[in-house]
mmCIF file of C-alpha atoms in Angstrom:
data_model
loop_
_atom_site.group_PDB
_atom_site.id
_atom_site.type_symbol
_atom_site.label_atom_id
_atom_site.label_comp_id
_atom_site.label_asym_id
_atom_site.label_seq_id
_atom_site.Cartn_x
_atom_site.Cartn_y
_atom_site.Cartn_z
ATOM 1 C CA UNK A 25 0.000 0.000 0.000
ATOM 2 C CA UNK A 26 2.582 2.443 0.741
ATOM 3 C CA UNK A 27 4.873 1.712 -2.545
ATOM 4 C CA UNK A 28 1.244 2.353 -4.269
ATOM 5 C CA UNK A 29 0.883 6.041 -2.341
ATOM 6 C CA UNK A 30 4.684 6.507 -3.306
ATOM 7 C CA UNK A 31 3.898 5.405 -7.243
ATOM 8 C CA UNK A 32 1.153 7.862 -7.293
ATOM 9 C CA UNK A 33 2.758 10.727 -5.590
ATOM 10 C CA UNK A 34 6.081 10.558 -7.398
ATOM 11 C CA UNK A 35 3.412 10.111 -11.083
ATOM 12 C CA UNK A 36 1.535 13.425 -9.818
ATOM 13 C CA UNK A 37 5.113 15.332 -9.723
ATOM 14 C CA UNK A 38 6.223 14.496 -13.310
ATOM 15 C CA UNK A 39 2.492 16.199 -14.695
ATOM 16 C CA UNK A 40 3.608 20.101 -15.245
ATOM 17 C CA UNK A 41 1.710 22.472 -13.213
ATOM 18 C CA UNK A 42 -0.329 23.633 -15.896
ATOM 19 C CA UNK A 43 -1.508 20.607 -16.352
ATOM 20 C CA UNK A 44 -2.197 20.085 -12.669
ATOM 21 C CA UNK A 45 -4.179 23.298 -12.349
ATOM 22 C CA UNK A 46 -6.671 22.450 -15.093
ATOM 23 C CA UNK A 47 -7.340 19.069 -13.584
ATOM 24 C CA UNK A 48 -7.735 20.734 -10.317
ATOM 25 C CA UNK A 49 -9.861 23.398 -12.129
ATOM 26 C CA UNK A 50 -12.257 20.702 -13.521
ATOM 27 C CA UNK A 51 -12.799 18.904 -10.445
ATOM 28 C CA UNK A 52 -13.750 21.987 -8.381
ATOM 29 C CA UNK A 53 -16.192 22.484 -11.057
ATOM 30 C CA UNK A 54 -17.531 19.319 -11.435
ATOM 31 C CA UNK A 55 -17.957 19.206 -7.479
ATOM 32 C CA UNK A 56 -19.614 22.540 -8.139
ATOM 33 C CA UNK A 57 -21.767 21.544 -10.123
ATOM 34 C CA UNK A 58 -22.965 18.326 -8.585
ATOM 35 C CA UNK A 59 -23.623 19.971 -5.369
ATOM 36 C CA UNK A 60 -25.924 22.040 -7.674
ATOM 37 C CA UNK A 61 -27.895 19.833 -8.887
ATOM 38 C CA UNK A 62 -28.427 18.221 -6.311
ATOM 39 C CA UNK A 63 -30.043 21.199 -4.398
ATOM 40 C CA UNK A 64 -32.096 23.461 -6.813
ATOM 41 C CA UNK A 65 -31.937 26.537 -4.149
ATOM 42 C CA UNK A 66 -28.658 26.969 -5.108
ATOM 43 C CA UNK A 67 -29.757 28.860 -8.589
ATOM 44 C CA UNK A 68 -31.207 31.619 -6.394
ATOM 45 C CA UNK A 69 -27.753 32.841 -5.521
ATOM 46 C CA UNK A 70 -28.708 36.992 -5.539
ATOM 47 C CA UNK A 71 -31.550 36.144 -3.011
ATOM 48 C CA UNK A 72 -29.082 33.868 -0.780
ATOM 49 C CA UNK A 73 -25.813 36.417 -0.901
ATOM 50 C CA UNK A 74 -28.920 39.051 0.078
ATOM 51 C CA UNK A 75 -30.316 37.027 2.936
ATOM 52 C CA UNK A 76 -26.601 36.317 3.888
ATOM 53 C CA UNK A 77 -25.443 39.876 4.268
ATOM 54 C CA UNK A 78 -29.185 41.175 6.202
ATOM 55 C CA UNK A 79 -29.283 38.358 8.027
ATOM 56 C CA UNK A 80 -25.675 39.207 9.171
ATOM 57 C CA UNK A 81 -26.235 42.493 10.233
ATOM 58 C CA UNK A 82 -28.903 42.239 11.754
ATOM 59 C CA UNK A 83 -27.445 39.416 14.209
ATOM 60 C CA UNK A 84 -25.128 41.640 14.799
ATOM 61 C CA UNK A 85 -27.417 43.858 15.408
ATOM 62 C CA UNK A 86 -29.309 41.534 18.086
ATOM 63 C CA UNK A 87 -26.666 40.337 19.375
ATOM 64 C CA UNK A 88 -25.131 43.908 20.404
ATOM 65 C CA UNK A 89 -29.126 45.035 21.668
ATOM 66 C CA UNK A 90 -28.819 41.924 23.645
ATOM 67 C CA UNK A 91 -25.835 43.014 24.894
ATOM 68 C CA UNK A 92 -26.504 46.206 26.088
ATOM 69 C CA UNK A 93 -30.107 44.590 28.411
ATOM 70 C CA UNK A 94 -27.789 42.483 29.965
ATOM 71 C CA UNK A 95 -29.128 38.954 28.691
ATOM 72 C CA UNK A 96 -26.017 37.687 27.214
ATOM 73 C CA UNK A 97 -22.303 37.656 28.493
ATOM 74 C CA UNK A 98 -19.754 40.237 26.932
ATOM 75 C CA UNK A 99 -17.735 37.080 25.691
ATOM 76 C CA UNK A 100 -20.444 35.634 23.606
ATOM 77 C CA UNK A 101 -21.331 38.979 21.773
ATOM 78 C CA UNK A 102 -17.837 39.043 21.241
ATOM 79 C CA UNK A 103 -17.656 35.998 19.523
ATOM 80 C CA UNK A 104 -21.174 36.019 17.629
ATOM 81 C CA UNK A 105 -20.297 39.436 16.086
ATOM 82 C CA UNK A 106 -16.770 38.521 15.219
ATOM 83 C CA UNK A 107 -18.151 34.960 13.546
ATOM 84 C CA UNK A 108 -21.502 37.345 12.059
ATOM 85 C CA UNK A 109 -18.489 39.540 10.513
ATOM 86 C CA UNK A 110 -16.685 36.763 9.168
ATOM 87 C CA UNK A 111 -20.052 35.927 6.905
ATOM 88 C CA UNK A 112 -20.262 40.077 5.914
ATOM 89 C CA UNK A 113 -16.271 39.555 4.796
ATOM 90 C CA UNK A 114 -17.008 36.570 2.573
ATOM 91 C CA UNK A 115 -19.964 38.298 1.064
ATOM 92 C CA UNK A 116 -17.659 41.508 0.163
ATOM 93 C CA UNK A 117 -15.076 38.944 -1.622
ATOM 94 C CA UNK A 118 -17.699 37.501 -3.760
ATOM 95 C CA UNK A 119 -19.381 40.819 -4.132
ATOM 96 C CA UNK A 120 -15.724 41.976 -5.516
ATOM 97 C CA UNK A 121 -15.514 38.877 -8.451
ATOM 98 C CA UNK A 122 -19.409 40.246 -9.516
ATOM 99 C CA UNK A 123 -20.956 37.143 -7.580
ATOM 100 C CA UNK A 124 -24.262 38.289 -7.140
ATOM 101 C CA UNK A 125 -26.436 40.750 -8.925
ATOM 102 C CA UNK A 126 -24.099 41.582 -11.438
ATOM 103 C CA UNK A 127 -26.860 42.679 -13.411
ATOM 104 C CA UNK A 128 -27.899 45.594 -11.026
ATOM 105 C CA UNK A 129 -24.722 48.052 -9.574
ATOM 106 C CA UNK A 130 -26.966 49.759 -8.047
ATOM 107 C CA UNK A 131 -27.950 46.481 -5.485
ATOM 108 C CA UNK A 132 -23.629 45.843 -5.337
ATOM 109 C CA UNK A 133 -23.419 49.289 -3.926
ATOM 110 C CA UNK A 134 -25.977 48.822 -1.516
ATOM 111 C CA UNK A 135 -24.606 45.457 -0.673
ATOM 112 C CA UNK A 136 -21.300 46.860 -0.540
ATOM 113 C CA UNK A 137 -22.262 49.833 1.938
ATOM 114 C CA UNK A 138 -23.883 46.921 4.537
ATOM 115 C CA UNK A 139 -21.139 44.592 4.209
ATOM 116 C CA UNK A 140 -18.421 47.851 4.710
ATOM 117 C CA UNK A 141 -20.121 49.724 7.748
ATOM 118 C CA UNK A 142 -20.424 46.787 9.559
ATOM 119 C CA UNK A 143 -16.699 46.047 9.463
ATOM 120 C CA UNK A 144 -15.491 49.805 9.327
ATOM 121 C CA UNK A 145 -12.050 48.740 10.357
ATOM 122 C CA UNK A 146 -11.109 47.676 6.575
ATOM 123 C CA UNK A 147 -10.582 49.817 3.856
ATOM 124 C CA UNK A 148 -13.732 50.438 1.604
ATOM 125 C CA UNK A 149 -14.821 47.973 -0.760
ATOM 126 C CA UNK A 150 -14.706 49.997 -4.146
ATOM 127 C CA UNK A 151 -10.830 50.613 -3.472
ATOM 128 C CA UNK A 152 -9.981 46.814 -2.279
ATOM 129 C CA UNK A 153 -12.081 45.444 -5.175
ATOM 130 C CA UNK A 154 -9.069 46.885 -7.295
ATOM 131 C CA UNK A 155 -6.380 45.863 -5.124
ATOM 132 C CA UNK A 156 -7.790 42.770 -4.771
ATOM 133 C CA UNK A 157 -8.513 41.988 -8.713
ATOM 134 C CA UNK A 158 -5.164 43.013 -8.943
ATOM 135 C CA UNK A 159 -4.037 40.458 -6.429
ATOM 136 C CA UNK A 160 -5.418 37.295 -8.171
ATOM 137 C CA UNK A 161 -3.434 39.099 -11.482
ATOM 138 C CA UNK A 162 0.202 39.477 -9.405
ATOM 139 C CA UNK A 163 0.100 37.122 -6.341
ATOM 140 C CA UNK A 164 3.226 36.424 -4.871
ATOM 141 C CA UNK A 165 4.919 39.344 -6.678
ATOM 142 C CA UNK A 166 6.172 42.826 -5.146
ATOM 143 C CA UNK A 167 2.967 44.561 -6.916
ATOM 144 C CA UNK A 168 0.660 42.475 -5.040
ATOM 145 C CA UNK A 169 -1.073 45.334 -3.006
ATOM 146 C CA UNK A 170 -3.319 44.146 -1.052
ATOM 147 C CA UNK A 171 -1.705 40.945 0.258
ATOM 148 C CA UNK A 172 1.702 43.004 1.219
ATOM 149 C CA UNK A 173 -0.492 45.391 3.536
ATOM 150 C CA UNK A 174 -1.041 42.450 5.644
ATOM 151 C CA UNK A 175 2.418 41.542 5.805
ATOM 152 C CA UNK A 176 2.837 38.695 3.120
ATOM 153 C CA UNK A 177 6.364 38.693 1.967
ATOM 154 C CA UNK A 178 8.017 39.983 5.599
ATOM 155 C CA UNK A 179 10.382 38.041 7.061
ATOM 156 C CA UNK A 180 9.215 36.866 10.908
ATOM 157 C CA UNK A 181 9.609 39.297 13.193
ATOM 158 C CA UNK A 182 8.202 42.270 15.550
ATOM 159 C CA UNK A 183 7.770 44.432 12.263
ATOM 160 C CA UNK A 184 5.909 41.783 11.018
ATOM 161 C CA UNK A 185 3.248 40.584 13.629
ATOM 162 C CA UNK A 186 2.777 44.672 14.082
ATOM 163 C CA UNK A 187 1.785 44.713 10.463
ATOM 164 C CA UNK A 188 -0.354 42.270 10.888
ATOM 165 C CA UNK A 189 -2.681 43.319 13.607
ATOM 166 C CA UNK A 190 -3.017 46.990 13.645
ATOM 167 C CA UNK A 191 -3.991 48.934 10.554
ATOM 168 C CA UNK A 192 -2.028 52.188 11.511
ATOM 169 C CA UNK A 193 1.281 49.928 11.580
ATOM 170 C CA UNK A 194 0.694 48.208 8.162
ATOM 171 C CA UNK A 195 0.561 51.973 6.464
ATOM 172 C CA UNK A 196 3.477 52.859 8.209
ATOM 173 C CA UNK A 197 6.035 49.906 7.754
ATOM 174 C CA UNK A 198 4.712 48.752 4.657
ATOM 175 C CA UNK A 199 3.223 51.813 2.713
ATOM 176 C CA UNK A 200 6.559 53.639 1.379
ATOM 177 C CA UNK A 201 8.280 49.974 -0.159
ATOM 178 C CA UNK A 202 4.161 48.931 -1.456
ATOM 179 C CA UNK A 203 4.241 52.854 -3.164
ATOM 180 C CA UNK A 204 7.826 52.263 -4.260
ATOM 181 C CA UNK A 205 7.276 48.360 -5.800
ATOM 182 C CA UNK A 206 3.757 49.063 -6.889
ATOM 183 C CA UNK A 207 3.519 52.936 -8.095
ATOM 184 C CA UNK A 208 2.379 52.145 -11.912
ATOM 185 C CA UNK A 209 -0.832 49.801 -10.315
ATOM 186 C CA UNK A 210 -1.234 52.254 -7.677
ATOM 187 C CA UNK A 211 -1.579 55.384 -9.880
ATOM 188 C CA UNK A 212 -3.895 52.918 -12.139
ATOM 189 C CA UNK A 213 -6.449 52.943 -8.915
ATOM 190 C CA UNK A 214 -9.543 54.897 -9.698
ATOM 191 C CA UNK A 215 -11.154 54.334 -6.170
ATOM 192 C CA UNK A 216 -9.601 56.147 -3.030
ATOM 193 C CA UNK A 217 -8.712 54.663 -0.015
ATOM 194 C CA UNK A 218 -10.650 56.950 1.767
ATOM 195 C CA UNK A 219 -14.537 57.203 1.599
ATOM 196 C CA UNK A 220 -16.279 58.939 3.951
ATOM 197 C CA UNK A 221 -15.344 59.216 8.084
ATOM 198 C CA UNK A 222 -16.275 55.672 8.921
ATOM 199 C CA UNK A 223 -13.324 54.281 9.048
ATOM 200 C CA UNK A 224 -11.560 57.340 10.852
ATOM 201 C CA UNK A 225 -14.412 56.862 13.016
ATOM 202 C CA UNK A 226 -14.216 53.364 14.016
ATOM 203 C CA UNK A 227 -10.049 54.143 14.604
ATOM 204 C CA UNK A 228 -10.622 57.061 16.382
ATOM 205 C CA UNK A 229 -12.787 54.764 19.203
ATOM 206 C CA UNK A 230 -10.107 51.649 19.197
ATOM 207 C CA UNK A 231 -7.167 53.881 19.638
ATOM 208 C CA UNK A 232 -9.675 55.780 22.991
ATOM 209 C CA UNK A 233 -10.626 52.341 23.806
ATOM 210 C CA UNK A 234 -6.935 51.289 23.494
ATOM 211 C CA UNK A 235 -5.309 54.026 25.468
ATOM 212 C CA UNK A 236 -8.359 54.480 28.062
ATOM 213 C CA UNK A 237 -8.330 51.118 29.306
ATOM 214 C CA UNK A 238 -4.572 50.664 29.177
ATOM 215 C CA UNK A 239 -4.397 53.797 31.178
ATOM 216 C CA UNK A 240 -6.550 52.558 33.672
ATOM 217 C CA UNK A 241 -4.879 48.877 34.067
ATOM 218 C CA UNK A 242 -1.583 50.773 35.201
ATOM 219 C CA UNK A 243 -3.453 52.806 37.625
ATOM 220 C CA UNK A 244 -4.770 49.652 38.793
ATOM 221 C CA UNK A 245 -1.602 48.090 38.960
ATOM 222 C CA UNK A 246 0.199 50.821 41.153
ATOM 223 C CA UNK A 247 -2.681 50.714 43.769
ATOM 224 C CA UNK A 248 -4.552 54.284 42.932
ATOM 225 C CA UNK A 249 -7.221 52.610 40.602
ATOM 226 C CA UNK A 250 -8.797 56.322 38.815
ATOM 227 C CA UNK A 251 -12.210 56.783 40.395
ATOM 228 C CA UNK A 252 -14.092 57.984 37.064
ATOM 229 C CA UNK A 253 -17.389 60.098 37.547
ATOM 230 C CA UNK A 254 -19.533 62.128 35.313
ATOM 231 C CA UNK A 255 -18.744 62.904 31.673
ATOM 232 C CA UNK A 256 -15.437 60.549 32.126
ATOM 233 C CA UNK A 257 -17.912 57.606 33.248
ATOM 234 C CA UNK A 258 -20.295 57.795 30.648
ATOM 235 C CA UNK A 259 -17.778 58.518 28.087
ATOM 236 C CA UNK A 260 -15.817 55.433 29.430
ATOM 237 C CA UNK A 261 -18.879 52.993 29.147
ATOM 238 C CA UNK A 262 -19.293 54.146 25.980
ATOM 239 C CA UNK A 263 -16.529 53.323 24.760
ATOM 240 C CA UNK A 264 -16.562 49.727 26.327
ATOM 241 C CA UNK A 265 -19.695 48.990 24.982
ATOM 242 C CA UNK A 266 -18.971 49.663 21.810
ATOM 243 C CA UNK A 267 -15.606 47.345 21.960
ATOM 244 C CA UNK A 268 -18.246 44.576 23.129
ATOM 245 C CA UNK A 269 -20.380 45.084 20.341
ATOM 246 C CA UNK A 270 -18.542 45.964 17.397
ATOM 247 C CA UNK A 271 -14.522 47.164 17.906
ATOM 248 C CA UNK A 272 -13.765 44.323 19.555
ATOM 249 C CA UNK A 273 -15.507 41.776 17.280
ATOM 250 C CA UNK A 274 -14.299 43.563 13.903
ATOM 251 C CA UNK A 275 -10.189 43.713 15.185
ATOM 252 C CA UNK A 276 -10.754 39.932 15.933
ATOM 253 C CA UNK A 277 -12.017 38.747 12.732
ATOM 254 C CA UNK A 278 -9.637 40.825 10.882
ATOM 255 C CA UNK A 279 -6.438 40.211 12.731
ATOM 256 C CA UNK A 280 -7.730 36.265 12.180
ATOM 257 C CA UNK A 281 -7.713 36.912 8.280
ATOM 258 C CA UNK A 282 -4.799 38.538 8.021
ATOM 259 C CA UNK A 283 -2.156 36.235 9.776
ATOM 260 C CA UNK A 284 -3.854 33.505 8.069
ATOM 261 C CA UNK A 285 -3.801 34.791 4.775
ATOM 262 C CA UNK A 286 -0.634 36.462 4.808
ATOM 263 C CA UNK A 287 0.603 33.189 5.561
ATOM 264 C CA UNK A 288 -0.972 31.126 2.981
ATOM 265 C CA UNK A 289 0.031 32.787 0.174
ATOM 266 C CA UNK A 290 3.424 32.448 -1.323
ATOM 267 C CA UNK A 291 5.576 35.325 -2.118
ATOM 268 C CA UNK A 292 8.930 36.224 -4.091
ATOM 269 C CA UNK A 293 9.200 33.036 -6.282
ATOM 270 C CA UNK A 294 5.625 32.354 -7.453
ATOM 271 C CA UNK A 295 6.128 31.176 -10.858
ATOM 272 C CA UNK A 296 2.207 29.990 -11.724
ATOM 273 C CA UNK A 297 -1.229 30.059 -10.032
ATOM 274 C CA UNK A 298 -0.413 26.600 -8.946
ATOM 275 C CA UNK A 299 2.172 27.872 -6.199
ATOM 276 C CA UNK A 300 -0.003 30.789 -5.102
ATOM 277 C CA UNK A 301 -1.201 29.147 -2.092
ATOM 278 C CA UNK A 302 -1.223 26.392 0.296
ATOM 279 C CA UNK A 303 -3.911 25.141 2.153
ATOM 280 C CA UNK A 304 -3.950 25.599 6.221
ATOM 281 C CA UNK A 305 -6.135 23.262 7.950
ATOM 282 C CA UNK A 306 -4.224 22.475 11.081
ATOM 283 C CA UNK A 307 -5.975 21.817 14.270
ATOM 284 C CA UNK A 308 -4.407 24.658 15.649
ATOM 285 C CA UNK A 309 -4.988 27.278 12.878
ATOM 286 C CA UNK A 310 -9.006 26.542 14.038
ATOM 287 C CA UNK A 311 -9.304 29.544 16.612
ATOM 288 C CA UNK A 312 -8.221 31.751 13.913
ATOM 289 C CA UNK A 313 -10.897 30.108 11.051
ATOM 290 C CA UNK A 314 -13.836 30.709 13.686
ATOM 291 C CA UNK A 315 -13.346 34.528 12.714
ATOM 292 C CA UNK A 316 -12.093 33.881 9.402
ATOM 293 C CA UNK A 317 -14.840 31.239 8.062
ATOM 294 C CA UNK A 318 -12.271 28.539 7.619
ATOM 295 C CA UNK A 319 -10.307 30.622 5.096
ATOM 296 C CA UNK A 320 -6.578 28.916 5.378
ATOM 297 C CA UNK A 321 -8.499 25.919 4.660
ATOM 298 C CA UNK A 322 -10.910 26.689 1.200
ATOM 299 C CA UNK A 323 -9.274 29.894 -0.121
ATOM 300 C CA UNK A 324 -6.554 27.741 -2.253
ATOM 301 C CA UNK A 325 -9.751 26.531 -4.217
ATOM 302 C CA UNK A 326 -11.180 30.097 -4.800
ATOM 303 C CA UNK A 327 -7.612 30.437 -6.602
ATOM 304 C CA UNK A 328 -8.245 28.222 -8.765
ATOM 305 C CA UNK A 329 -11.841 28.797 -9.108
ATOM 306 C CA UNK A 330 -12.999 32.634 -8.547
ATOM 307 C CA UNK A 331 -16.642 32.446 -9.485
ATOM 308 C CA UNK A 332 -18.121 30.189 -6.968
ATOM 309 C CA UNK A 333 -19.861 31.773 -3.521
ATOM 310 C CA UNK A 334 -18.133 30.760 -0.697
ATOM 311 C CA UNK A 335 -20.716 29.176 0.959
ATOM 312 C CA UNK A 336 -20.383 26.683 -2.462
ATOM 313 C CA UNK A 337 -16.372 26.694 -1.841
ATOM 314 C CA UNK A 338 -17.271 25.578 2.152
ATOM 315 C CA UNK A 339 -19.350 22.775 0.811
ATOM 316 C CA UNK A 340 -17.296 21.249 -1.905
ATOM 317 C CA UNK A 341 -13.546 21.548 0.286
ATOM 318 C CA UNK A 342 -13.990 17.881 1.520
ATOM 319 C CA UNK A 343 -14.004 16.523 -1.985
ATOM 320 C CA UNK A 344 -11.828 19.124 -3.398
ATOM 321 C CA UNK A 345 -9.072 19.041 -0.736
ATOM 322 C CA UNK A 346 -7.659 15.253 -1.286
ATOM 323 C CA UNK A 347 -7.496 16.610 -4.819
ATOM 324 C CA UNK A 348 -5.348 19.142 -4.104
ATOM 325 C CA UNK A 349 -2.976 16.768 -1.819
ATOM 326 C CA UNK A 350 -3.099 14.450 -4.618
ATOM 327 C CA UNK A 351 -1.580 17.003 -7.213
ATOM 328 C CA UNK A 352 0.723 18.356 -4.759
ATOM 329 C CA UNK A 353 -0.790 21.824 -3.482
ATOM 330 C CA UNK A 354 1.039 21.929 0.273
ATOM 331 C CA UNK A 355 -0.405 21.210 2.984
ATOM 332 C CA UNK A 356 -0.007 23.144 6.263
ATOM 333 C CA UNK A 357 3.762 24.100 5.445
ATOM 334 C CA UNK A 358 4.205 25.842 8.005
ATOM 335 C CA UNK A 359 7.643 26.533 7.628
ATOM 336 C CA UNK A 360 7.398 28.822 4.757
ATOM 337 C CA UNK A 361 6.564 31.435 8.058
ATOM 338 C CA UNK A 362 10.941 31.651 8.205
ATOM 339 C CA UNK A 363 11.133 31.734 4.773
ATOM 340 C CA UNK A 364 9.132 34.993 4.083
ATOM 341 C CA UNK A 365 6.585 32.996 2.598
ATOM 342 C CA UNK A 366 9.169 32.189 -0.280
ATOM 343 C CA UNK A 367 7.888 29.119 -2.600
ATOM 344 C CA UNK A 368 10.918 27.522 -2.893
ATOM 345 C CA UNK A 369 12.211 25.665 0.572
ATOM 346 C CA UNK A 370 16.071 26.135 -0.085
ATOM 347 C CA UNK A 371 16.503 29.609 0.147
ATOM 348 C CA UNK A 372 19.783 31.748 0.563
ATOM 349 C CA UNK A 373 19.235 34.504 2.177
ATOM 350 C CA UNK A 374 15.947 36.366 2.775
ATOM 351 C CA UNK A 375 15.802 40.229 2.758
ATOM 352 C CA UNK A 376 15.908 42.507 5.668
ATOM 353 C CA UNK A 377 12.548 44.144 4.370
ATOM 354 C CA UNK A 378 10.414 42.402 2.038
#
């Protein structure tokens, strides 16, 4: 049996990885669309991506009302609206690759507005649907945007793991060598990064949030706790709330995305789409996938395959996943973390700044 596995792995390795991607490509379809024929709901996919992102917000919603009565712990609206996020994320991406109502921009912008100012902490969607078209065109290069604000590329460090959870860090460590490497694409960019003063907004009450309570915990620490009244109180319990209900929840489930993706793409040596990605499906990536809807895990296949909803991509990654092993796609290499996220597994020397 094992001399059979052997025969069969060391057979996969001689087919180029051309070839391998198009075999790859058919099954995801075929999977695709078996799973649609067996469930004829499926062709309503404008009225499920719609039901997706209400129903989303609105549990976030009623999860943050129930919140504030007192009938549910902080820890469990933390984790509903981080997981309710997680769905409004996924229904951006596929709102990005034209998904649903592509007939009607008029519905995409009003999707897009939902799905945006209920995770205020990302950049809009009209600019990241660029950068993010313009990932699947360059990933793994130095002009891939959007993956490089989150760190992909970096070698391990401080600098790195800064970049990757707080938004104000990524612009300034990464933004001057992205404007350098990228400055044709960039100027190409019709959208601005900047819409509006919800994002400015939601920073301005994370940093307050940030600095307020960190303030407080040394106070606390040194033995003269700060005896808030007044204005200072209610501005205070604001400001807690609202990390309950929606700052806390929306810096989880990105911070989740971005170390796993930034870590499951490849970077510096990508030679095809066939060594864009890896799949991450350790046990212990799974704290991370409950605020990232098992991304490390099915976000290979959307590589491969951009058209299909994600709920689709969930549905099919059990049969599509031993496929991918079987043509060689990696599998939790999680070593490619000292490498940069460099393809290749002999590697030289790394840069100081990637």
């Amino acid at each position: 049996m094992g001399s059979l596995v052997l025969e069969r792995r060391l057979s996969a390795e001689r087919i180029p990885d051309k070839e391998k991607t198009k075999r790859i490509i058919k099954w995801i379809r075929y999977s695709d669309a078996k799973l649609r024929k067996k469930f004829s709901f499926l062709k309503y996919q404008n009225a499920i991506g719609f039901g997706i992102t209400i129903g989303s917000a609105g549990g976030m919603i009623l999860l943050g009302t129930l919140y504030v009565i007192g009938l549910i712990p902080f820890w469990a609206c933390i984790i509903g609206n981080g997981i309710l996020a997680s769905f409004l994320h996924e229904m951006e991406h596929d709102l990005i690759h034209s998904i649903y109502f592509k007939e009607s921009p008029k519905m995409q912008n009003f999707l897009f507005w939902m799905v945006w100012l209920f995770r205020a902490n990302t950049v809009n969607p009209w600019f990241r649907k660029e950068i993010h078209l313009l990932h699947h065109k360059l990933s793994g290069n130095k002009e891939d945007i959007e993956e490089r604000f989150i760190s992909n590329g970096m070698p391990w460090g401080l600098r790195r793991i800064l970049v990757m959870i707080d938004p104000i860090m990524a612009v300034a460590l990464q933004g001057p060598r992205i404007r350098k490497d990228a400055i044709y694409y960039l100027k190409k960019i019709k959208s601005s990064p900047i819409k509006g003063p919800y994002r400015s907004i939601f920073l301005l009450l994370w940093y307050s949030f940030l600095v307020w309570g960190l303030f407080s915990l040394v106070n606390l620490a040194l033995g003269n706790p700060i005896q808030e009244t007044g204005v200072a109180a209610s501005i205070h319990h604001f400001l807690n709330t609202a990390a309950v209900v929606y700052l806390i929840p929306c810096w989880l489930r990105q911070t989740s995305i971005q170390i796993v993706s930034s870590n499951m793409h490849y970077y510096g040596d990508v030679k095809s789409l066939y060594q864009q990605t890896q799949v991450l499906d350790s046990w212990w990536v799974l704290p991370l996938h409950l605020f990232c809807f098992n991304f490390g895990a099915t976000h290979g296949i959307h590589h491969f395959v951009v058209t299909q909803p994600f709920y689709l991509r969930q549905a099919v990654a059990p049969k599509v996943r031993p496929i991918l092993k079987k043509y060689g796609v990696r599998f939790n290499d999680f070593e490619s973390m000292t490498r940069a996220n460099r393809y290749e597994k002999e590697v030289e020397s790394i840069p100081a700044t990637a």
